[in-house]
Structure formats: C-alpha cells, structure tokens
PDB file of C-alpha atoms in Angstrom:
ATOM      1  CA  MET A   1      30.183  11.126 -40.349  1.00 49.00           C
ATOM      2  CA  SER A   2      26.692  10.941 -39.000  1.00 49.00           C
ATOM      3  CA  ASN A   3      26.091  10.495 -35.307  1.00 52.00           C
ATOM      4  CA  PRO A   4      24.085   7.304 -34.685  1.00 50.00           C
ATOM      5  CA  LEU A   5      22.733   8.805 -31.487  1.00 51.00           C
ATOM      6  CA  ALA A   6      21.084  11.511 -33.515  1.00 50.00           C
ATOM      7  CA  ALA A   7      19.146   9.047 -35.632  1.00 51.00           C
ATOM      8  CA  PRO A   8      15.411   9.667 -35.524  1.00 50.00           C
ATOM      9  CA  THR A   9      13.456   7.607 -33.058  1.00 49.00           C
ATOM     10  CA  PRO A  10      11.220   5.014 -34.748  1.00 53.00           C
ATOM     11  CA  HIS A  11       7.630   6.077 -34.760  1.00 51.00           C
ATOM     12  CA  GLY A  12       5.800   4.971 -31.631  1.00 55.00           C
ATOM     13  CA  ARG A  13       8.836   4.192 -29.467  1.00 58.00           C
ATOM     14  CA  ASP A  14       8.494   7.342 -27.360  1.00 65.00           C
ATOM     15  CA  ASP A  15       4.779   6.708 -27.015  1.00 86.00           C
ATOM     16  CA  ASP A  16       5.463   3.150 -25.858  1.00 86.00           C
ATOM     17  CA  ALA A  17       7.879   4.424 -23.217  1.00 88.00           C
ATOM     18  CA  VAL A  18       5.311   6.907 -21.922  1.00 91.00           C
ATOM     19  CA  VAL A  19       2.625   4.202 -21.782  1.00 92.00           C
ATOM     20  CA  ASP A  20       4.984   1.792 -19.986  1.00 92.00           C
ATOM     21  CA  ALA A  21       5.861   4.426 -17.408  1.00 92.00           C
ATOM     22  CA  ALA A  22       2.197   5.244 -16.856  1.00 93.00           C
ATOM     23  CA  LEU A  23       1.305   1.557 -16.470  1.00 93.00           C
ATOM     24  CA  GLN A  24       4.106   1.049 -13.953  1.00 94.00           C
ATOM     25  CA  ASN A  25       2.794   3.964 -11.938  1.00 95.00           C
ATOM     26  CA  VAL A  26      -0.754   2.568 -12.048  1.00 93.00           C
ATOM     27  CA  GLU A  27       0.530  -0.862 -10.971  1.00 93.00           C
ATOM     28  CA  HIS A  28       2.453   0.693  -8.081  1.00 94.00           C
ATOM     29  CA  GLN A  29      -0.526   2.720  -6.870  1.00 93.00           C
ATOM     30  CA  ILE A  30      -2.910  -0.251  -7.099  1.00 92.00           C
ATOM     31  CA  SER A  31      -0.432  -2.484  -5.234  1.00 93.00           C
ATOM     32  CA  LEU A  32      -0.097   0.132  -2.506  1.00 93.00           C
ATOM     33  CA  PHE A  33      -3.856   0.525  -2.246  1.00 90.00           C
ATOM     34  CA  TRP A  34      -4.295  -3.265  -2.177  1.00 86.00           C
ATOM     35  CA  ARG A  35      -1.862  -3.682   0.742  1.00 89.00           C
ATOM     36  CA  ARG A  36      -3.611  -0.975   2.737  1.00 87.00           C
ATOM     37  CA  ALA A  37      -7.040  -2.371   1.861  1.00 82.00           C
ATOM     38  CA  ARG A  38      -5.931  -5.804   3.081  1.00 83.00           C
ATOM     39  CA  SER A  39      -4.835  -4.275   6.374  1.00 85.00           C
ATOM     40  CA  ILE A  40      -8.204  -2.550   6.785  1.00 82.00           C
ATOM     41  CA  SER A  41      -9.991  -5.773   5.823  1.00 79.00           C
ATOM     42  CA  ASN A  42      -8.084  -7.609   8.562  1.00 83.00           C
ATOM     43  CA  GLN A  43      -9.200  -5.009  11.098  1.00 83.00           C
ATOM     44  CA  LEU A  44     -12.820  -5.178   9.965  1.00 80.00           C
ATOM     45  CA  SER A  45     -12.781  -8.976  10.084  1.00 83.00           C
ATOM     46  CA  ARG A  46     -11.628  -8.958  13.698  1.00 84.00           C
ATOM     47  CA  GLN A  47     -14.395  -6.516  14.561  1.00 82.00           C
ATOM     48  CA  VAL A  48     -16.916  -9.091  13.377  1.00 84.00           C
ATOM     49  CA  HIS A  49     -15.153 -11.990  15.139  1.00 85.00           C
ATOM     50  CA  PRO A  50     -11.599 -12.232  16.520  1.00 87.00           C
ATOM     51  CA  ASP A  51     -10.909 -15.483  14.618  1.00 86.00           C
ATOM     52  CA  MET A  52     -12.359 -14.378  11.282  1.00 85.00           C
ATOM     53  CA  GLU A  53     -10.180 -14.322   8.172  1.00 84.00           C
ATOM     54  CA  PRO A  54     -10.522 -11.476   5.661  1.00 83.00           C
ATOM     55  CA  ALA A  55     -11.788 -13.984   3.088  1.00 84.00           C
ATOM     56  CA  ALA A  56     -14.741 -14.825   5.333  1.00 87.00           C
ATOM     57  CA  TYR A  57     -15.521 -11.143   5.783  1.00 86.00           C
ATOM     58  CA  GLY A  58     -15.544 -10.779   1.999  1.00 86.00           C
ATOM     59  CA  LEU A  59     -18.113 -13.578   1.767  1.00 90.00           C
ATOM     60  CA  LEU A  60     -20.327 -11.836   4.307  1.00 91.00           C
ATOM     61  CA  THR A  61     -20.310  -8.629   2.278  1.00 88.00           C
ATOM     62  CA  VAL A  62     -21.400 -10.517  -0.850  1.00 90.00           C
ATOM     63  CA  ILE A  63     -24.131 -12.444   0.994  1.00 92.00           C
ATOM     64  CA  ARG A  64     -25.419  -9.232   2.535  1.00 89.00           C
ATOM     65  CA  ARG A  65     -25.514  -7.504  -0.837  1.00 88.00           C
ATOM     66  CA  GLU A  66     -26.963 -10.370  -2.867  1.00 86.00           C
ATOM     67  CA  GLY A  67     -29.299 -11.899  -0.298  1.00 82.00           C
ATOM     68  CA  PRO A  68     -29.728 -15.710  -0.173  1.00 89.00           C
ATOM     69  CA  ILE A  69     -27.178 -17.198  -2.579  1.00 90.00           C
ATOM     70  CA  ARG A  70     -26.041 -20.692  -3.495  1.00 89.00           C
ATOM     71  CA  LEU A  71     -22.496 -21.809  -2.713  1.00 89.00           C
ATOM     72  CA  THR A  72     -21.651 -22.203  -6.397  1.00 88.00           C
ATOM     73  CA  ASP A  73     -22.853 -18.693  -7.205  1.00 88.00           C
ATOM     74  CA  LEU A  74     -21.013 -17.289  -4.195  1.00 89.00           C
ATOM     75  CA  ALA A  75     -17.729 -18.876  -5.298  1.00 88.00           C
ATOM     76  CA  MET A  76     -18.236 -17.571  -8.836  1.00 85.00           C
ATOM     77  CA  ASN A  77     -19.070 -14.095  -7.544  1.00 82.00           C
ATOM     78  CA  ILE A  78     -15.745 -13.660  -5.757  1.00 80.00           C
ATOM     79  CA  GLY A  79     -13.629 -15.789  -8.078  1.00 78.00           C
ATOM     80  CA  VAL A  80     -12.358 -18.477  -5.682  1.00 82.00           C
ATOM     81  CA  GLY A  81     -12.816 -22.237  -5.548  1.00 86.00           C
ATOM     82  CA  LYS A  82     -15.796 -23.937  -3.933  1.00 87.00           C
ATOM     83  CA  PRO A  83     -13.653 -25.814  -1.350  1.00 89.00           C
ATOM     84  CA  SER A  84     -12.322 -22.545   0.065  1.00 88.00           C
ATOM     85  CA  VAL A  85     -15.774 -20.976   0.127  1.00 91.00           C
ATOM     86  CA  SER A  86     -17.266 -24.079   1.742  1.00 91.00           C
ATOM     87  CA  ARG A  87     -14.648 -23.994   4.502  1.00 91.00           C
ATOM     88  CA  GLN A  88     -15.295 -20.327   5.225  1.00 91.00           C
ATOM     89  CA  ILE A  89     -19.070 -20.800   5.189  1.00 93.00           C
ATOM     90  CA  ALA A  90     -18.724 -23.668   7.684  1.00 93.00           C
ATOM     91  CA  PHE A  91     -16.833 -21.311   9.992  1.00 93.00           C
ATOM     92  CA  LEU A  92     -19.393 -18.524   9.587  1.00 93.00           C
ATOM     93  CA  GLU A  93     -22.195 -20.990  10.279  1.00 94.00           C
ATOM     94  CA  SER A  94     -20.433 -22.253  13.422  1.00 93.00           C
ATOM     95  CA  ILE A  95     -20.326 -18.734  14.909  1.00 92.00           C
ATOM     96  CA  GLY A  96     -23.941 -18.033  14.009  1.00 94.00           C
ATOM     97  CA  LEU A  97     -23.474 -15.421  11.283  1.00 93.00           C
ATOM     98  CA  VAL A  98     -24.952 -17.358   8.349  1.00 94.00           C
ATOM     99  CA  SER A  99     -27.487 -20.125   7.908  1.00 93.00           C
ATOM    100  CA  LYS A 100     -28.496 -22.453   5.092  1.00 90.00           C
ATOM    101  CA  GLU A 101     -31.998 -22.920   3.768  1.00 87.00           C
ATOM    102  CA  ALA A 102     -33.593 -24.822   0.926  1.00 81.00           C
ATOM    103  CA  ASP A 103     -33.259 -23.021  -2.389  1.00 75.00           C
ATOM    104  CA  PRO A 104     -36.828 -22.224  -3.519  1.00 73.00           C
ATOM    105  CA  LEU A 105     -35.730 -22.650  -7.150  1.00 72.00           C
ATOM    106  CA  ASP A 106     -34.035 -26.017  -6.606  1.00 70.00           C
ATOM    107  CA  GLY A 107     -35.024 -28.226  -3.693  1.00 67.00           C
ATOM    108  CA  ARG A 108     -31.773 -30.173  -3.978  1.00 73.00           C
ATOM    109  CA  ALA A 109     -29.659 -27.067  -3.409  1.00 78.00           C
ATOM    110  CA  GLN A 110     -29.177 -24.804  -0.410  1.00 86.00           C
ATOM    111  CA  ALA A 111     -29.049 -21.041  -0.254  1.00 89.00           C
ATOM    112  CA  ILE A 112     -26.860 -19.190   2.238  1.00 92.00           C
ATOM    113  CA  ARG A 113     -28.111 -16.118   4.023  1.00 92.00           C
ATOM    114  CA  LEU A 114     -27.130 -13.899   6.936  1.00 94.00           C
ATOM    115  CA  THR A 115     -28.697 -14.629  10.290  1.00 95.00           C
ATOM    116  CA  PRO A 116     -30.111 -11.708  12.295  1.00 95.00           C
ATOM    117  CA  LYS A 117     -26.862 -11.777  14.296  1.00 94.00           C
ATOM    118  CA  GLY A 118     -24.831 -11.675  11.080  1.00 93.00           C
ATOM    119  CA  GLU A 119     -26.919  -8.817   9.713  1.00 92.00           C
ATOM    120  CA  GLU A 120     -26.448  -6.803  12.895  1.00 92.00           C
ATOM    121  CA  LYS A 121     -22.681  -7.404  12.957  1.00 90.00           C
ATOM    122  CA  MET A 122     -22.254  -6.451   9.310  1.00 88.00           C
ATOM    123  CA  HIS A 123     -24.390  -3.356   9.750  1.00 89.00           C
ATOM    124  CA  GLN A 124     -22.154  -2.197  12.591  1.00 86.00           C
ATOM    125  CA  VAL A 125     -18.900  -2.953  10.791  1.00 86.00           C
ATOM    126  CA  GLN A 126     -19.934  -1.480   7.454  1.00 83.00           C
ATOM    127  CA  ASP A 127     -21.113   1.673   9.182  1.00 86.00           C
ATOM    128  CA  ALA A 128     -17.625   1.891  10.699  1.00 82.00           C
ATOM    129  CA  ARG A 129     -16.038   1.280   7.280  1.00 81.00           C
ATOM    130  CA  ARG A 130     -18.182   3.999   5.730  1.00 86.00           C
ATOM    131  CA  GLN A 131     -17.026   6.369   8.460  1.00 86.00           C
ATOM    132  CA  VAL A 132     -13.395   5.584   7.617  1.00 82.00           C
ATOM    133  CA  PHE A 133     -14.071   6.500   3.982  1.00 84.00           C
ATOM    134  CA  ARG A 134     -15.731   9.709   5.091  1.00 89.00           C
ATOM    135  CA  GLU A 135     -12.753  10.624   7.266  1.00 88.00           C
ATOM    136  CA  ARG A 136     -10.262   9.915   4.470  1.00 87.00           C
ATOM    137  CA  LEU A 137     -12.174  11.298   1.503  1.00 90.00           C
ATOM    138  CA  GLY A 138     -14.751  13.656   2.986  1.00 90.00           C
ATOM    139  CA  GLU A 139     -12.656  16.712   2.160  1.00 91.00           C
ATOM    140  CA  TRP A 140     -12.365  15.807  -1.520  1.00 94.00           C
ATOM    141  CA  PRO A 141     -14.536  17.789  -3.911  1.00 95.00           C
ATOM    142  CA  VAL A 142     -17.610  15.839  -4.965  1.00 95.00           C
ATOM    143  CA  GLU A 143     -16.466  16.051  -8.587  1.00 96.00           C
ATOM    144  CA  ASP A 144     -13.214  14.273  -7.667  1.00 95.00           C
ATOM    145  CA  LEU A 145     -15.096  11.537  -5.814  1.00 94.00           C
ATOM    146  CA  GLN A 146     -17.373  11.007  -8.793  1.00 95.00           C
ATOM    147  CA  GLU A 147     -14.390  10.911 -11.139  1.00 96.00           C
ATOM    148  CA  LEU A 148     -12.584   8.409  -8.888  1.00 93.00           C
ATOM    149  CA  ALA A 149     -15.657   6.177  -8.818  1.00 93.00           C
ATOM    150  CA  ARG A 150     -15.976   6.421 -12.597  1.00 94.00           C
ATOM    151  CA  PHE A 151     -12.380   5.385 -13.235  1.00 93.00           C
ATOM    152  CA  MET A 152     -12.537   2.567 -10.682  1.00 91.00           C
ATOM    153  CA  ALA A 153     -15.732   1.292 -12.319  1.00 91.00           C
ATOM    154  CA  LYS A 154     -13.966   1.404 -15.685  1.00 91.00           C
ATOM    155  CA  LEU A 155     -11.034  -0.549 -14.232  1.00 90.00           C
ATOM    156  CA  ASN A 156     -13.325  -3.159 -12.682  1.00 85.00           C
ATOM    157  CA  ALA A 157     -15.206  -3.498 -15.955  1.00 88.00           C
ATOM    158  CA  THR A 158     -12.003  -4.438 -17.784  1.00 87.00           C
ATOM    159  CA  TYR A 159     -11.669  -7.489 -15.537  1.00 80.00           C
ATOM    160  CA  GLU A 160     -15.143  -8.671 -16.454  1.00 78.00           C
ATOM    161  CA  ARG A 161     -13.629  -9.636 -19.795  1.00 78.00           C
ATOM    162  CA  ASP A 162     -11.536 -12.177 -17.859  1.00 72.00           C
ATOM    163  CA  GLY A 163     -14.649 -13.880 -16.535  1.00 67.00           C
ATOM    164  CA  PHE A 164     -15.227 -11.983 -13.316  1.00 63.00           C
ATOM    165  CA  PRO A 165     -18.940 -11.340 -12.740  1.00 60.00           C
ATOM    166  CA  HIS A 166     -20.506  -7.942 -13.212  1.00 63.00           C
ATOM    167  CA  ASP A 167     -21.043  -6.147  -9.918  1.00 62.00           C
ATOM    168  CA  GLY A 168     -23.993  -3.765  -9.776  1.00 57.00           C
ATOM    169  CA  PRO A 169     -23.941  -0.284  -8.207  1.00 56.00           C
ATOM    170  CA  ALA A 170     -23.854   0.072  -4.441  1.00 57.00           C
ATOM    171  CA  ALA A 171     -27.227   0.208  -2.720  1.00 52.00           C
ATOM    172  CA  PRO A 172     -28.075   3.578  -1.142  1.00 49.00           C
ATOM    173  CA  ASP A 173     -28.012   3.868   2.642  1.00 48.00           C
ATOM    174  CA  GLY A 174     -30.956   2.208   4.285  1.00 42.00           C
ATOM    175  CA  GLN A 175     -31.820  -0.108   1.415  1.00 45.00           C
ATOM    176  CA  GLN A 176     -31.834  -3.840   1.933  1.00 42.00           C
ATOM    177  CA  PRO A 177     -30.427  -6.344  -0.564  1.00 40.00           C
ATOM    178  CA  GLY A 178     -32.809  -6.659  -3.494  1.00 40.00           C
ATOM    179  CA  ASP A 179     -34.537  -3.323  -2.884  1.00 41.00           C
ATOM    180  CA  GLN A 180     -32.299  -1.634  -5.422  1.00 39.00           C
ATOM    181  CA  GLU A 181     -33.371  -4.007  -8.166  1.00 37.00           C
ATOM    182  CA  LYS A 182     -37.031  -3.332  -7.404  1.00 34.00           C
ATOM    183  CA  ASP A 183     -36.659   0.450  -7.470  1.00 35.00           C
ATOM    184  CA  ALA A 184     -34.109   0.927 -10.242  1.00 33.00           C
ATOM    185  CA  PRO A 185     -34.020   0.012 -13.916  1.00 32.00           C
ATOM    186  CA  GLU A 186     -32.326  -3.281 -14.731  1.00 33.00           C
ATOM    187  CA  PRO A 187     -28.940  -2.759 -14.049  1.00 33.00           C
ATOM    188  CA  ALA A 188     -12.652  -7.333  -1.595  1.00 37.00           C
ATOM    189  CA  ALA A 189     -11.594 -11.517  -0.664  1.00 39.00           C
ATOM    190  CA  GLN A 190      -8.853 -13.494  -2.251  1.00 39.00           C
ATOM    191  CA  GLU A 191      -7.232 -16.841  -1.553  1.00 39.00           C
ATOM    192  CA  LYS A 192      -4.698 -19.121  -3.202  1.00 39.00           C
ATOM    193  CA  ASP A 193      -7.196 -20.643  -5.598  1.00 41.00           C
ATOM    194  CA  GLN A 194      -8.274 -17.402  -7.260  1.00 41.00           C
ATOM    195  CA  ALA A 195      -9.821 -17.369 -10.728  1.00 42.00           C
ATOM    196  CA  PRO A 196      -7.257 -18.284 -13.392  1.00 41.00           C
ATOM    197  CA  ALA A 197      -7.250 -14.778 -14.806  1.00 41.00           C
ATOM    198  CA  ALA A 198      -6.414 -13.285 -11.424  1.00 41.00           C
ATOM    199  CA  LYS A 199      -3.389 -15.586 -11.043  1.00 43.00           C
ATOM    200  CA  ALA A 200      -1.662 -13.942 -13.968  1.00 43.00           C
ATOM    201  CA  ARG A 201      -0.829 -10.864 -11.915  1.00 44.00           C
ATOM    202  CA  SER A 202      -0.594 -10.446  -8.134  1.00 41.00           C
TER     203      SER A 202
END
C-alpha cells in the first residue's frame, strides 16, 4: 500500500512556500522600519516646531526639494487628499514656515514655497537627520550602502505602477532645489486619506 505522505509534491508548491516565506519576512522588516521611521519623523517634526505633525514635516521636505509647488501637485506628490494638505499648509503658514505666491504659469493658482525661516529650520533638521544616518550606517561598506539604495529604489519604483509619482534622485549636499535638474541629464507623510493603492496594505 502506498504511503500518501510520500506522494510527490506538485510542481511549484515548494517554490510558492519559499516565496511566501520570503515575502512575509520582507513585510515584517518593512513594517519594523516603518514604525521606527515614524518615531524618528515625530522627533524631527518637534525639532521644527513643538506642535508640528509628522505629515506637515513631510510636506516641508517635498516643498524644499521641489521648490514652489501648487497645492494640487503637492497632494499628488505625497498621495494624500487636498483637504488634509490644505489644513497642514495653513498650519505651516501660520507659524511662518511657508508662504503662498502667484503661480507664474497660472495667475489663478498659487504656489507654495518655504520662507527663509522655513528654509533655515529644514536645513538644520535635515542636517541632523543626515547625521543620524551617518551614525547608524557609516560603518557599512560603501558597496552595501549602494546595494541597499538600489533595492530600495527598485521597491519604490514598483509602487509607481499604482499611481504614485516618480521621485528623482536626491540632490547632492549644497545644491538647492532645481539645481540638480540644471546640472544633470533629464532624470515619508501619510494620513487617513492616502492614495487608494496605499490603502490596500498598511
């Protein structure tokens, strides 16, 4: 009598199990990293202003990187609804970190930019953030850092298929927003109303 337990495994089942285990591990590591990143984001937000939410800090980083940007484009860039972005921008404007100006491409629209105070605050905080990265990762071999960046870029690129905008490479130290585009060839905030694709998995 044959032993049913000894029956050959259907082709692909073992491979599926290995893939599932690997995906679970990836999900766990990303979730862990996300929780720690949120904690750091909270700390950085309070360094800018004691009442600032992490979502507002995320907006500041985008505005600093992109330069003057319309509210609609800002909301699309980070994948949250315009009402949430508008509320955060109103707060940032009230504490003097951003200002609105007429959009040179559309007189009916307004562009949002950092004020000198906002630029100074973000420069200080992002220097501190960069120092944290250096303390945590400075001992890694350069090849490992490059490989980490490559895989994270690959991961981020997969989400662009869900409608998230393409994010260009980081500007080198000392460059201002827009300088990178002049010199080079053509090329972390969430709230309840995230882009539909992001709602599928928390």
